[in-house]
Structures are given as structure tokens and as C-alpha cells.
């Protein structure tokens, strides 16, 4: 076995063959990215509906596929396609594929689903793989909330409590799925939750979120980008992440829902936020609608 083949098999070891989607059965527009993540860029793509081999072996996936477009006569479906850049190293590809190996085990209605992965007979660093995921038509929750604030379907200038509580429950369900499996998200925020046409919210991984702004992420400890405005005190102090720190971030997400995705701790610099939170401070709830602070 050549060194090249051995490396390829090592990189793909965590991805069962039934998840493979032929490259020729999927296309995407590289000029129109949906978002940028730590290990890849996400594009809107189109995939042949019958392109997934051995669908019956992927558990509930066939039921998931059936809902993507209302016209069953359509031979293709819209999907989100995440790829690594052509400059990706073997280590970058290994990180990318480890994410796919991780996500193939997710089977929760409130977590964005992986549909499959495309690889190539060519060396993976010549033709990088692509991760195919369900497409969430209304984008990320933060952007959706900001757009909704400018529309007329809000109740007294706030998100309708019933809708807010529905979203809160959906996100909690997805996070419970992770915590039951001792998994920590570490970057839960409204920008990392996606919305489908039925207004169902699902938790996404970093790559499916839209590009993060400088106001939301802070560079610390070298080149690491930290979402400090969503981080718990112990995470800021000790880089310690647990389910409990995810619960803190979940509280920030509830605040985002109540404020149409306002910037947490607006008016404070990154350094001031770190000092404020590590000294026992938290978000001000006084200006929120009366029905929401009790839930928060």
C-alpha cells in the first residue's frame, strides 16, 4: 500500500461508506458562500435526490430527505455544502473529516443533520472533500431576528412570547441531546442556530453559521477566536468548558431572542466584558418585556 493510499484510508476511517455521495451528483456555487467556519466554507448546493446509496442503512435519513422540497417530481434538492479550501493541509482535512465522523451520530430533530460526504479518488488535498447537510432556508437565527424586528408581525415590538418559548424549547432539546452524550458545543449563540421554512430552529456547528463579526469574536491566546460575550465565567478564566458553560451560553441565546439578537453587553469592550463577567456580572434584564425575564 502506497503512503498516499494509507493516508487517505486513515483520514476516511471514521466515515462509513454508506455516507458517500458521488461527486457528480452534487453541485454548488463557489461564488455565493452562505457562511465561513473554522475548517471550511459553506455554500448553497443542489443534490440528486436518489444519490445517497444504501439510504435504508442510514436510519431515519430517508424520512429526512422526503421533506426537503414539496414537489416529489423534482429530481434534485437544495442542500448546504461545506468544503475546505484548496490550500488545506492533511491536518486541516483530518479536522474537517473528524467533524463529519462526529456529526454522523447525531439524530435529533433540533440539530442540523448531516446527509452525507463526498470524497474523490484523487488525493484528498488535491480535491478536498465536501460535507453535505440539510439546508435551512431562513438562515441563522440572529439574522432572522434582526430582519423580523423590522417587520409588522411582532407583538408590541417584541418577539411573540409563544414563538420565543417554542424556539427556546427547540434549542434546549438539541442541547439536551448533546449533554446526554457528554458533548459540549462551546459556541452556542443565535448565529449558530438555523431556521427552516416552518420556523423550526436547529443547532448548527460552527461552519454553517454566517461569518462572525469582530464585535462577536475576540482573539486571545494566539490566534484563537473566542465568543467571549457568550462565555461563562469559568470559560473566560480557565478555558474550562462543560455542559454548565453551555447552559450559560443558552441563557445568552434566550436574551438574544428577547432582544432581536442585540449584541450582548453592548457598550462594553471585549476586555470590559471579560472583567464584568468574571467578577460576577451578567446581562441587564430590566428593559426586557415583562413576560420574558421570568423565563430567563
mmCIF file of C-alpha atoms in Angstrom:
data_model
loop_
_atom_site.group_PDB
_atom_site.id
_atom_site.type_symbol
_atom_site.label_atom_id
_atom_site.label_comp_id
_atom_site.label_asym_id
_atom_site.label_seq_id
_atom_site.Cartn_x
_atom_site.Cartn_y
_atom_site.Cartn_z
ATOM 1 C CA UNK A 1 0.000 0.000 0.000
ATOM 2 C CA UNK A 2 1.423 3.376 -1.011
ATOM 3 C CA UNK A 3 1.916 6.125 1.561
ATOM 4 C CA UNK A 4 -0.712 8.222 -0.247
ATOM 5 C CA UNK A 5 -3.352 5.473 -0.102
ATOM 6 C CA UNK A 6 -2.555 4.739 3.532
ATOM 7 C CA UNK A 7 -3.026 8.402 4.450
ATOM 8 C CA UNK A 8 -6.316 8.509 2.564
ATOM 9 C CA UNK A 9 -7.653 5.446 4.366
ATOM 10 C CA UNK A 10 -6.542 6.892 7.679
ATOM 11 C CA UNK A 11 -8.335 10.183 7.019
ATOM 12 C CA UNK A 12 -11.564 8.455 5.972
ATOM 13 C CA UNK A 13 -11.521 5.784 8.681
ATOM 14 C CA UNK A 14 -14.363 7.365 10.665
ATOM 15 C CA UNK A 15 -16.754 7.755 7.717
ATOM 16 C CA UNK A 16 -18.747 4.613 6.784
ATOM 17 C CA UNK A 17 -19.168 4.006 3.034
ATOM 18 C CA UNK A 18 -22.958 4.367 3.194
ATOM 19 C CA UNK A 19 -22.497 8.111 3.772
ATOM 20 C CA UNK A 20 -20.643 8.595 0.485
ATOM 21 C CA UNK A 21 -22.328 10.786 -2.163
ATOM 22 C CA UNK A 22 -20.831 10.671 -5.690
ATOM 23 C CA UNK A 23 -19.199 13.984 -6.585
ATOM 24 C CA UNK A 24 -21.011 14.066 -9.932
ATOM 25 C CA UNK A 25 -24.393 14.057 -8.144
ATOM 26 C CA UNK A 26 -23.918 17.371 -6.375
ATOM 27 C CA UNK A 27 -23.032 20.925 -7.399
ATOM 28 C CA UNK A 28 -22.629 24.260 -5.645
ATOM 29 C CA UNK A 29 -21.838 27.860 -6.491
ATOM 30 C CA UNK A 30 -18.451 28.816 -5.055
ATOM 31 C CA UNK A 31 -19.202 32.480 -5.762
ATOM 32 C CA UNK A 32 -22.072 32.558 -3.248
ATOM 33 C CA UNK A 33 -20.948 31.304 0.167
ATOM 34 C CA UNK A 34 -23.546 31.001 2.925
ATOM 35 C CA UNK A 35 -21.025 31.185 5.734
ATOM 36 C CA UNK A 36 -17.464 30.722 6.892
ATOM 37 C CA UNK A 37 -16.361 28.350 9.628
ATOM 38 C CA UNK A 38 -13.181 27.322 11.398
ATOM 39 C CA UNK A 39 -12.463 24.475 8.983
ATOM 40 C CA UNK A 40 -14.431 25.314 5.879
ATOM 41 C CA UNK A 41 -16.797 27.439 3.844
ATOM 42 C CA UNK A 42 -20.487 26.639 3.357
ATOM 43 C CA UNK A 43 -22.260 27.039 0.010
ATOM 44 C CA UNK A 44 -25.800 26.509 -1.233
ATOM 45 C CA UNK A 45 -25.820 23.365 -3.345
ATOM 46 C CA UNK A 46 -28.122 21.062 -5.251
ATOM 47 C CA UNK A 47 -28.031 17.276 -4.965
ATOM 48 C CA UNK A 48 -29.767 14.477 -6.855
ATOM 49 C CA UNK A 49 -32.470 13.037 -4.621
ATOM 50 C CA UNK A 50 -31.552 9.427 -5.358
ATOM 51 C CA UNK A 51 -27.812 9.971 -4.976
ATOM 52 C CA UNK A 52 -27.454 8.535 -1.468
ATOM 53 C CA UNK A 53 -26.507 4.845 -1.633
ATOM 54 C CA UNK A 54 -27.826 2.441 0.996
ATOM 55 C CA UNK A 55 -30.250 5.001 2.419
ATOM 56 C CA UNK A 56 -32.001 2.319 4.447
ATOM 57 C CA UNK A 57 -28.798 1.809 6.406
ATOM 58 C CA UNK A 58 -28.657 5.449 7.459
ATOM 59 C CA UNK A 59 -31.533 5.056 9.899
ATOM 60 C CA UNK A 60 -34.085 7.853 9.631
ATOM 61 C CA UNK A 61 -32.329 9.682 6.815
ATOM 62 C CA UNK A 62 -34.834 8.708 4.122
ATOM 63 C CA UNK A 63 -37.600 10.352 6.154
ATOM 64 C CA UNK A 64 -35.470 13.464 6.477
ATOM 65 C CA UNK A 65 -34.883 13.625 2.726
ATOM 66 C CA UNK A 66 -38.594 13.387 1.931
ATOM 67 C CA UNK A 67 -39.384 16.811 3.388
ATOM 68 C CA UNK A 68 -36.816 18.978 1.639
ATOM 69 C CA UNK A 69 -38.859 20.073 -1.375
ATOM 70 C CA UNK A 70 -42.637 19.904 -1.706
ATOM 71 C CA UNK A 71 -42.569 18.654 -5.294
ATOM 72 C CA UNK A 72 -41.592 14.994 -5.257
ATOM 73 C CA UNK A 73 -41.238 15.128 -9.052
ATOM 74 C CA UNK A 74 -38.181 17.328 -8.611
ATOM 75 C CA UNK A 75 -35.146 15.103 -9.037
ATOM 76 C CA UNK A 76 -32.885 17.417 -7.045
ATOM 77 C CA UNK A 77 -32.940 19.045 -3.618
ATOM 78 C CA UNK A 78 -31.269 22.061 -2.071
ATOM 79 C CA UNK A 79 -28.536 21.306 0.451
ATOM 80 C CA UNK A 80 -25.786 23.099 2.332
ATOM 81 C CA UNK A 81 -22.303 22.055 1.222
ATOM 82 C CA UNK A 82 -19.283 22.623 3.429
ATOM 83 C CA UNK A 83 -15.815 22.356 1.907
ATOM 84 C CA UNK A 84 -12.248 23.067 2.887
ATOM 85 C CA UNK A 85 -10.147 25.348 0.707
ATOM 86 C CA UNK A 86 -7.669 24.126 -1.915
ATOM 87 C CA UNK A 87 -4.829 25.198 0.362
ATOM 88 C CA UNK A 88 -5.940 22.786 3.108
ATOM 89 C CA UNK A 89 -3.242 20.596 4.628
ATOM 90 C CA UNK A 90 -3.638 16.952 5.612
ATOM 91 C CA UNK A 91 -4.162 18.103 9.212
ATOM 92 C CA UNK A 92 -6.891 20.527 8.093
ATOM 93 C CA UNK A 93 -8.641 17.733 6.210
ATOM 94 C CA UNK A 94 -8.321 15.426 9.209
ATOM 95 C CA UNK A 95 -10.044 18.047 11.394
ATOM 96 C CA UNK A 96 -12.721 18.526 8.751
ATOM 97 C CA UNK A 97 -13.419 14.806 8.468
ATOM 98 C CA UNK A 98 -13.421 14.345 12.233
ATOM 99 C CA UNK A 99 -16.331 16.798 12.299
ATOM 100 C CA UNK A 100 -18.182 14.619 9.779
ATOM 101 C CA UNK A 101 -17.442 11.473 11.789
ATOM 102 C CA UNK A 102 -18.766 13.273 14.857
ATOM 103 C CA UNK A 103 -21.947 14.576 13.214
ATOM 104 C CA UNK A 104 -22.982 11.314 11.566
ATOM 105 C CA UNK A 105 -24.012 10.123 15.027
ATOM 106 C CA UNK A 106 -26.474 12.984 15.527
ATOM 107 C CA UNK A 107 -30.129 12.039 15.210
ATOM 108 C CA UNK A 108 -32.071 14.882 16.781
ATOM 109 C CA UNK A 109 -34.795 16.955 15.145
ATOM 110 C CA UNK A 110 -33.319 20.142 16.595
ATOM 111 C CA UNK A 111 -29.747 19.645 15.397
ATOM 112 C CA UNK A 112 -28.890 20.293 11.741
ATOM 113 C CA UNK A 113 -28.419 16.931 10.051
ATOM 114 C CA UNK A 114 -25.519 15.659 8.032
ATOM 115 C CA UNK A 115 -26.766 13.989 4.835
ATOM 116 C CA UNK A 116 -23.506 12.620 3.521
ATOM 117 C CA UNK A 117 -19.991 13.376 2.373
ATOM 118 C CA UNK A 118 -18.271 13.447 -0.998
ATOM 119 C CA UNK A 119 -14.691 12.326 -1.402
ATOM 120 C CA UNK A 120 -12.621 11.703 -4.511
ATOM 121 C CA UNK A 121 -10.391 9.028 -5.909
ATOM 122 C CA UNK A 122 -7.798 11.758 -6.225
ATOM 123 C CA UNK A 123 -5.657 12.683 -3.184
ATOM 124 C CA UNK A 124 -7.876 14.497 -0.691
ATOM 125 C CA UNK A 125 -5.580 17.518 -0.604
ATOM 126 C CA UNK A 126 -5.912 17.886 -4.402
ATOM 127 C CA UNK A 127 -9.708 17.551 -4.421
ATOM 128 C CA UNK A 128 -10.887 18.290 -0.873
ATOM 129 C CA UNK A 129 -13.976 16.501 0.462
ATOM 130 C CA UNK A 130 -17.363 18.153 0.890
ATOM 131 C CA UNK A 131 -19.758 17.703 3.800
ATOM 132 C CA UNK A 132 -23.431 17.746 2.713
ATOM 133 C CA UNK A 133 -26.019 18.915 5.224
ATOM 134 C CA UNK A 134 -29.680 19.852 5.273
ATOM 135 C CA UNK A 135 -30.353 23.372 4.057
ATOM 136 C CA UNK A 136 -32.131 25.737 6.433
ATOM 137 C CA UNK A 137 -33.959 28.160 4.161
ATOM 138 C CA UNK A 138 -34.293 31.143 6.518
ATOM 139 C CA UNK A 139 -30.663 31.254 7.582
ATOM 140 C CA UNK A 140 -29.273 31.864 11.031
ATOM 141 C CA UNK A 141 -31.496 32.858 13.937
ATOM 142 C CA UNK A 142 -29.640 36.093 14.708
ATOM 143 C CA UNK A 143 -30.091 37.452 11.185
ATOM 144 C CA UNK A 144 -33.682 36.241 11.085
ATOM 145 C CA UNK A 145 -34.471 38.029 14.365
ATOM 146 C CA UNK A 146 -32.952 41.285 13.144
ATOM 147 C CA UNK A 147 -34.987 41.090 9.944
ATOM 148 C CA UNK A 148 -38.131 40.220 11.883
ATOM 149 C CA UNK A 149 -37.733 43.294 14.096
ATOM 150 C CA UNK A 150 -38.272 45.451 11.013
ATOM 151 C CA UNK A 151 -41.498 43.669 10.061
ATOM 152 C CA UNK A 152 -45.045 44.161 11.285
ATOM 153 C CA UNK A 153 -45.711 40.690 12.685
ATOM 154 C CA UNK A 154 -44.158 41.410 16.076
ATOM 155 C CA UNK A 155 -46.198 41.821 19.241
ATOM 156 C CA UNK A 156 -45.690 45.270 20.777
ATOM 157 C CA UNK A 157 -42.178 45.473 19.390
ATOM 158 C CA UNK A 158 -41.084 42.133 20.848
ATOM 159 C CA UNK A 159 -40.936 38.555 19.633
ATOM 160 C CA UNK A 160 -44.275 36.933 20.399
ATOM 161 C CA UNK A 161 -43.853 35.006 23.684
ATOM 162 C CA UNK A 162 -45.285 31.777 22.247
ATOM 163 C CA UNK A 163 -42.769 31.818 19.394
ATOM 164 C CA UNK A 164 -39.916 32.780 21.720
ATOM 165 C CA UNK A 165 -40.747 29.914 24.081
ATOM 166 C CA UNK A 166 -41.053 27.483 21.166
ATOM 167 C CA UNK A 167 -37.589 28.414 19.951
ATOM 168 C CA UNK A 168 -36.232 28.207 23.491
ATOM 169 C CA UNK A 169 -37.637 24.685 23.848
ATOM 170 C CA UNK A 170 -36.274 23.582 20.472
ATOM 171 C CA UNK A 171 -32.766 24.811 21.262
ATOM 172 C CA UNK A 172 -32.956 23.231 24.725
ATOM 173 C CA UNK A 173 -33.947 19.917 23.132
ATOM 174 C CA UNK A 174 -30.929 19.992 20.841
ATOM 175 C CA UNK A 175 -28.587 20.896 23.683
ATOM 176 C CA UNK A 176 -30.069 18.139 25.873
ATOM 177 C CA UNK A 177 -29.280 15.664 23.110
ATOM 178 C CA UNK A 178 -25.641 16.794 23.214
ATOM 179 C CA UNK A 179 -25.354 16.852 27.004
ATOM 180 C CA UNK A 180 -26.880 13.371 27.312
ATOM 181 C CA UNK A 181 -23.916 12.205 25.232
ATOM 182 C CA UNK A 182 -21.375 14.234 27.223
ATOM 183 C CA UNK A 183 -20.821 16.564 24.285
ATOM 184 C CA UNK A 184 -20.098 20.260 24.762
ATOM 185 C CA UNK A 185 -20.942 22.711 21.979
ATOM 186 C CA UNK A 186 -18.704 25.568 23.264
ATOM 187 C CA UNK A 187 -20.105 28.114 20.805
ATOM 188 C CA UNK A 188 -23.866 28.196 21.282
ATOM 189 C CA UNK A 189 -25.251 31.521 20.034
ATOM 190 C CA UNK A 190 -28.182 32.703 17.931
ATOM 191 C CA UNK A 191 -25.859 32.975 14.911
ATOM 192 C CA UNK A 192 -25.134 29.235 15.283
ATOM 193 C CA UNK A 193 -28.798 28.246 15.253
ATOM 194 C CA UNK A 194 -30.558 27.944 11.899
ATOM 195 C CA UNK A 195 -34.201 28.417 10.910
ATOM 196 C CA UNK A 196 -36.176 26.398 8.354
ATOM 197 C CA UNK A 197 -39.306 27.351 6.412
ATOM 198 C CA UNK A 198 -41.555 26.073 9.199
ATOM 199 C CA UNK A 199 -39.743 28.386 11.683
ATOM 200 C CA UNK A 200 -38.184 25.389 13.385
ATOM 201 C CA UNK A 201 -34.823 26.235 14.932
ATOM 202 C CA UNK A 202 -31.938 23.754 14.879
ATOM 203 C CA UNK A 203 -28.479 23.954 16.372
ATOM 204 C CA UNK A 204 -25.690 24.145 13.817
ATOM 205 C CA UNK A 205 -21.983 23.581 14.027
ATOM 206 C CA UNK A 206 -19.577 26.471 13.514
ATOM 207 C CA UNK A 207 -19.247 26.120 9.740
ATOM 208 C CA UNK A 208 -22.949 26.555 8.990
ATOM 209 C CA UNK A 209 -23.151 29.811 10.882
ATOM 210 C CA UNK A 210 -22.741 33.005 8.926
ATOM 211 C CA UNK A 211 -19.485 34.965 9.008
ATOM 212 C CA UNK A 212 -18.779 36.224 12.515
ATOM 213 C CA UNK A 213 -18.175 39.917 13.032
ATOM 214 C CA UNK A 214 -15.346 41.454 15.024
ATOM 215 C CA UNK A 215 -17.915 42.525 17.623
ATOM 216 C CA UNK A 216 -18.859 38.917 18.321
ATOM 217 C CA UNK A 217 -15.474 37.195 18.425
ATOM 218 C CA UNK A 218 -12.285 38.185 20.198
ATOM 219 C CA UNK A 219 -8.752 36.973 19.509
ATOM 220 C CA UNK A 220 -6.978 35.778 22.611
ATOM 221 C CA UNK A 221 -4.266 33.222 23.368
ATOM 222 C CA UNK A 222 -2.618 33.429 19.979
ATOM 223 C CA UNK A 223 -4.959 33.205 17.005
ATOM 224 C CA UNK A 224 -7.890 31.546 18.806
ATOM 225 C CA UNK A 225 -11.167 33.352 18.247
ATOM 226 C CA UNK A 226 -13.319 33.305 21.359
ATOM 227 C CA UNK A 227 -17.030 34.206 21.582
ATOM 228 C CA UNK A 228 -16.475 35.956 24.900
ATOM 229 C CA UNK A 229 -19.901 37.617 25.064
ATOM 230 C CA UNK A 230 -21.475 34.146 25.208
ATOM 231 C CA UNK A 231 -18.898 32.554 27.514
ATOM 232 C CA UNK A 232 -19.328 31.536 31.150
ATOM 233 C CA UNK A 233 -17.004 32.928 33.864
ATOM 234 C CA UNK A 234 -15.087 29.645 34.210
ATOM 235 C CA UNK A 235 -14.547 29.528 30.454
ATOM 236 C CA UNK A 236 -13.179 33.074 30.439
ATOM 237 C CA UNK A 237 -10.995 32.445 33.490
ATOM 238 C CA UNK A 238 -9.698 28.961 32.825
ATOM 239 C CA UNK A 239 -10.784 27.981 29.291
ATOM 240 C CA UNK A 240 -12.948 25.391 31.068
ATOM 241 C CA UNK A 241 -15.947 24.218 29.029
ATOM 242 C CA UNK A 242 -18.666 21.884 30.314
ATOM 243 C CA UNK A 243 -22.393 21.352 29.915
ATOM 244 C CA UNK A 244 -22.789 24.036 32.582
ATOM 245 C CA UNK A 245 -20.925 26.560 30.450
ATOM 246 C CA UNK A 246 -23.232 25.607 27.567
ATOM 247 C CA UNK A 247 -26.169 26.378 29.876
ATOM 248 C CA UNK A 248 -24.731 29.863 30.435
ATOM 249 C CA UNK A 249 -24.498 30.372 26.670
ATOM 250 C CA UNK A 250 -28.070 29.121 26.348
ATOM 251 C CA UNK A 251 -29.156 31.913 28.687
ATOM 252 C CA UNK A 252 -27.444 34.423 26.404
ATOM 253 C CA UNK A 253 -29.326 32.928 23.443
ATOM 254 C CA UNK A 254 -32.637 33.432 25.270
ATOM 255 C CA UNK A 255 -31.637 37.061 25.829
ATOM 256 C CA UNK A 256 -30.845 37.356 22.105
ATOM 257 C CA UNK A 257 -34.293 36.030 21.230
ATOM 258 C CA UNK A 258 -35.900 38.573 23.549
ATOM 259 C CA UNK A 259 -33.896 41.479 22.105
ATOM 260 C CA UNK A 260 -33.989 40.627 18.373
ATOM 261 C CA UNK A 261 -30.354 39.494 18.549
ATOM 262 C CA UNK A 262 -28.906 42.627 20.090
ATOM 263 C CA UNK A 263 -25.191 42.462 20.890
ATOM 264 C CA UNK A 264 -24.724 41.161 24.459
ATOM 265 C CA UNK A 265 -23.097 43.710 26.778
ATOM 266 C CA UNK A 266 -23.405 46.392 24.125
ATOM 267 C CA UNK A 267 -21.295 49.404 25.017
ATOM 268 C CA UNK A 268 -18.584 47.351 26.713
ATOM 269 C CA UNK A 269 -15.290 46.477 25.067
ATOM 270 C CA UNK A 270 -14.168 42.854 24.925
ATOM 271 C CA UNK A 271 -11.822 43.429 27.849
ATOM 272 C CA UNK A 272 -14.600 45.084 29.853
ATOM 273 C CA UNK A 273 -16.925 42.144 29.187
ATOM 274 C CA UNK A 274 -14.285 39.727 30.488
ATOM 275 C CA UNK A 275 -13.854 41.784 33.652
ATOM 276 C CA UNK A 276 -17.611 42.225 34.109
ATOM 277 C CA UNK A 277 -18.490 38.535 33.778
ATOM 278 C CA UNK A 278 -15.566 37.132 35.759
ATOM 279 C CA UNK A 279 -16.429 39.498 38.615
ATOM 280 C CA UNK A 280 -19.983 38.194 38.841
ATOM 281 C CA UNK A 281 -21.753 40.460 36.358
ATOM 282 C CA UNK A 282 -24.456 39.429 33.923
ATOM 283 C CA UNK A 283 -26.817 40.883 31.345
ATOM 284 C CA UNK A 284 -29.343 43.527 32.372
ATOM 285 C CA UNK A 285 -32.896 42.165 32.176
ATOM 286 C CA UNK A 286 -34.691 45.329 33.261
ATOM 287 C CA UNK A 287 -35.582 46.523 29.772
ATOM 288 C CA UNK A 288 -36.951 43.198 28.545
ATOM 289 C CA UNK A 289 -40.681 42.533 28.098
ATOM 290 C CA UNK A 290 -42.298 41.684 31.440
ATOM 291 C CA UNK A 291 -43.282 38.170 30.346
ATOM 292 C CA UNK A 292 -39.762 37.129 29.377
ATOM 293 C CA UNK A 293 -37.399 37.870 32.316
ATOM 294 C CA UNK A 294 -39.100 35.228 34.488
ATOM 295 C CA UNK A 295 -38.249 32.624 31.853
ATOM 296 C CA UNK A 296 -34.694 33.884 31.530
#
